[in-house]
XYZ file of N, CA and C in Angstrom:
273
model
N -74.188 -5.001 43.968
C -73.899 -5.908 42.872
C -74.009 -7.337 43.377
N -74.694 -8.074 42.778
C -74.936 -9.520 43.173
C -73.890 -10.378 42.221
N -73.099 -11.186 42.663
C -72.057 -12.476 42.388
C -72.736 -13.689 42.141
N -72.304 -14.583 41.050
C -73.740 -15.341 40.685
C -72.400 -16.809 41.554
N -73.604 -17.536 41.436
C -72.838 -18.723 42.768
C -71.396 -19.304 42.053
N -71.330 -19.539 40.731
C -70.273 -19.863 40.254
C -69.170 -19.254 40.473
N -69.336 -18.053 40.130
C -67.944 -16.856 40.481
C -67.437 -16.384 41.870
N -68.774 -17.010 43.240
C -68.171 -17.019 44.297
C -67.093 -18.230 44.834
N -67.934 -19.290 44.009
C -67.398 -20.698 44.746
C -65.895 -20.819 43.925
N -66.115 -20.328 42.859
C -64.492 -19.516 41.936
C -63.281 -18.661 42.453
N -64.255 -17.788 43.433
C -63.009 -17.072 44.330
C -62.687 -17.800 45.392
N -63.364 -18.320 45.773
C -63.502 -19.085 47.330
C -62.098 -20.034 46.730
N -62.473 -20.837 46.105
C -61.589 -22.037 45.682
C -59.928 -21.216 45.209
N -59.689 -20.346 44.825
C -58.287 -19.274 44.266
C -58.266 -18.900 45.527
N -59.022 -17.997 46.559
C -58.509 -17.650 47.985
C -57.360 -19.300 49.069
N -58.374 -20.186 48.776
C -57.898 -21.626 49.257
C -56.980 -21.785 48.731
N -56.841 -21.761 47.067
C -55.262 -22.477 46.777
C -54.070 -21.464 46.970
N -54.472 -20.379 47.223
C -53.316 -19.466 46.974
C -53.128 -19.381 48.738
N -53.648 -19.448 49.857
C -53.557 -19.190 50.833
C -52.372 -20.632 51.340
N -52.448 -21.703 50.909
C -51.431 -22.945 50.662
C -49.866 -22.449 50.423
N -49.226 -21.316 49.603
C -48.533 -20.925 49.320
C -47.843 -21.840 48.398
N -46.934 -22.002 48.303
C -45.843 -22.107 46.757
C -45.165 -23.306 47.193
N -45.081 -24.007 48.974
C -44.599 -25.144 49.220
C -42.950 -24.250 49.586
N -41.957 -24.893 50.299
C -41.058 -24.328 50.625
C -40.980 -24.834 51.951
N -41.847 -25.339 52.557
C -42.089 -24.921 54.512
C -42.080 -26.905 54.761
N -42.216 -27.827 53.942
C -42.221 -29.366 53.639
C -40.707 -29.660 53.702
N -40.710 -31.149 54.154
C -39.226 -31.602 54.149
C -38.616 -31.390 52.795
N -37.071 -31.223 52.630
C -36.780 -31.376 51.001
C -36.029 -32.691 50.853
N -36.045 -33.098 50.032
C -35.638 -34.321 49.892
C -34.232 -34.629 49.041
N -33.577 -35.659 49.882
C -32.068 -35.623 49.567
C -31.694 -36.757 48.490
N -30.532 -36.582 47.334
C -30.127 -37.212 46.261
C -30.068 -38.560 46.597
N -31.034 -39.796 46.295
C -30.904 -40.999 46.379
C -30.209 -41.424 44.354
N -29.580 -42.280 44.470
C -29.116 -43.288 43.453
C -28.420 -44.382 43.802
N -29.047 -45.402 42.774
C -27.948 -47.006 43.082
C -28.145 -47.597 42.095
N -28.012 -48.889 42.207
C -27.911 -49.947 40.702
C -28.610 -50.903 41.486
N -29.566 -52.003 41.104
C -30.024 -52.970 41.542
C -29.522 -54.189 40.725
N -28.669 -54.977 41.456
C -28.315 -56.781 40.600
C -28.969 -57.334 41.394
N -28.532 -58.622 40.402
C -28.733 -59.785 40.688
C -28.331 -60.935 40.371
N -27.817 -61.666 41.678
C -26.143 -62.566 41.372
C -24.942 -61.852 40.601
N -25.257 -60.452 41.401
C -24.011 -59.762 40.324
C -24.543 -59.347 39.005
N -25.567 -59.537 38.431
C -25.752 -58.493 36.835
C -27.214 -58.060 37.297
N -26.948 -56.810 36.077
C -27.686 -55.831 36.839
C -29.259 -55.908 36.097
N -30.094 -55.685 37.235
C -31.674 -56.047 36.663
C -32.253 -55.142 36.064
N -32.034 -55.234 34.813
C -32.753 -54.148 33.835
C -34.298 -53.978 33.695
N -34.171 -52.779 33.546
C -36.052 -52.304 33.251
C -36.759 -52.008 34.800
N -38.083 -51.760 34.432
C -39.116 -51.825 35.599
C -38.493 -50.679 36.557
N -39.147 -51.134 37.760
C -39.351 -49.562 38.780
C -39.234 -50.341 40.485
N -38.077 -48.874 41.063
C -37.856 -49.428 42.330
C -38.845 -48.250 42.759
N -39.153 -48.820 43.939
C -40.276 -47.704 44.674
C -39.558 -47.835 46.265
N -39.057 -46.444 46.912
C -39.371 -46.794 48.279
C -40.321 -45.874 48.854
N -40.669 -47.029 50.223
C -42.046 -45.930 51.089
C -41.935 -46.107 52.165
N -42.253 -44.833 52.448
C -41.829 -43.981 53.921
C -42.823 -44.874 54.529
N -42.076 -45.458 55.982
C -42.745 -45.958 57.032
C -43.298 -45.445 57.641
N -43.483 -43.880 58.140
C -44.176 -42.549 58.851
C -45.279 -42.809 58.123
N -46.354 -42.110 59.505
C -47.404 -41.455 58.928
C -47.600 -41.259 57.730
N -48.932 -41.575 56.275
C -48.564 -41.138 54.930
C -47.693 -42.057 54.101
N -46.896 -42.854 54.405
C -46.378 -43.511 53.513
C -46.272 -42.736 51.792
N -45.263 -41.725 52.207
C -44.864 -41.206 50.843
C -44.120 -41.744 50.125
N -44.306 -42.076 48.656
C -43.480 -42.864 47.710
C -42.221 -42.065 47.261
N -41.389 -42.410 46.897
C -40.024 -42.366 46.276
C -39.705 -43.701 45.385
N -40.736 -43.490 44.081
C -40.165 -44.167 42.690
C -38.850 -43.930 42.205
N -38.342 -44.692 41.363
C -37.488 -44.504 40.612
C -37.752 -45.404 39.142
N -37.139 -45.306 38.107
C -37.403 -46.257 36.959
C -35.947 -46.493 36.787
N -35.462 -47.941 36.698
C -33.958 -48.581 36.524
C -34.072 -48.597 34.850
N -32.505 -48.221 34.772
C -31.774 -47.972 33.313
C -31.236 -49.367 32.747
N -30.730 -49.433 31.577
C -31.073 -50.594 31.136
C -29.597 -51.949 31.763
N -28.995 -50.535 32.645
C -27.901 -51.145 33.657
C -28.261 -51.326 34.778
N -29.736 -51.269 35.201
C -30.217 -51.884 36.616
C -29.468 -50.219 37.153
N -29.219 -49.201 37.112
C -29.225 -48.148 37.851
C -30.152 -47.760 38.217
N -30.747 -46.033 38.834
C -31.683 -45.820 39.427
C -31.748 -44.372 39.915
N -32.481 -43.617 39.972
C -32.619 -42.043 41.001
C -33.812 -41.827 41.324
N -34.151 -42.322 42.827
C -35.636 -41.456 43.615
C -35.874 -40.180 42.934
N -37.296 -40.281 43.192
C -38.289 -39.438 42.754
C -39.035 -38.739 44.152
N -39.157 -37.671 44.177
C -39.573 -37.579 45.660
C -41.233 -36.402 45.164
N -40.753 -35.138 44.530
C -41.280 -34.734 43.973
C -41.211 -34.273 42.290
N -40.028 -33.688 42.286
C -39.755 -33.503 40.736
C -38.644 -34.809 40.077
N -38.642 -34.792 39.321
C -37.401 -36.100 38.691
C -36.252 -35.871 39.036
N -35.827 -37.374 39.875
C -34.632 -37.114 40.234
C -34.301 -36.270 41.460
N -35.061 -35.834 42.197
C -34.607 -34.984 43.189
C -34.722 -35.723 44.435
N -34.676 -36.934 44.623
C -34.588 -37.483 45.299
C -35.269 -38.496 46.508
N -35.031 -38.429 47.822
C -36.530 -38.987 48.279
C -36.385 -37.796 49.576
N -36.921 -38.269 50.569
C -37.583 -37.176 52.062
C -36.424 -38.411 53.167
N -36.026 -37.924 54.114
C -35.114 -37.892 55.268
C -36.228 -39.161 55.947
N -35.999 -40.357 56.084
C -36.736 -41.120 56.938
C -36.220 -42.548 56.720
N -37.437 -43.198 57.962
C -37.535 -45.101 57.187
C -38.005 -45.508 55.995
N -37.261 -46.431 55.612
C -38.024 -46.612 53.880
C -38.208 -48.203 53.911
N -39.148 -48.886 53.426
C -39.594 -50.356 52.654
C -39.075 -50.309 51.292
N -38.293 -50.990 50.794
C -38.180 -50.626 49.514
C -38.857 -51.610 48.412
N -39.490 -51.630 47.727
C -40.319 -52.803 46.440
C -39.350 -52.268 44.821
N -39.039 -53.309 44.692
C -38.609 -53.965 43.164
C -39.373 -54.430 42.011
N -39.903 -53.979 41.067
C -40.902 -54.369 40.302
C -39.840 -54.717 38.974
């Protein structure tokens, strides 16, 4: 039986993603939250970002509440950022 090139380069590519596994074996990342002021009141709106100084420079967004609060983003919402050095930017 001959496999026409599409349906190989189809398995090839499902063998690759599935051989990656489900993730589990990556740092997990721990509960960041804060409030950002200024002169004491708090800076509403916009987005704090921190980034990993390591290798990769992985982001940890957050979007501030309309009380200048805040919760890293590492991978899913809210779950936080990854164990390291951070730069942090204020937008």
């Amino acid at each position: 039986m001959r496999w026409g090139k599409p349906v190989l380069m189809g398995m090839a590519l499902a063998i690759t993603l599935s051989a990656g596994g489900c993730g589990g074996s990556g740092p997990m990342p721990e509960k960041v939250e804060g409030r950002v002021c200024l002169v004491g009141q708090p800076l509403r709106g916009g987005t704090v970002a921190f980034v990993l100084e390591d290798v990769g420079g992985h982001q940890a967004p957050g979007v501030k509440d309309s009380d200048g609060s805040f919760s890293l983003t590492a991978w899913s919402t809210g779950d936080g950022a990854i164990t390291g050095q951070y730069n942090r930017v204020v937008k």
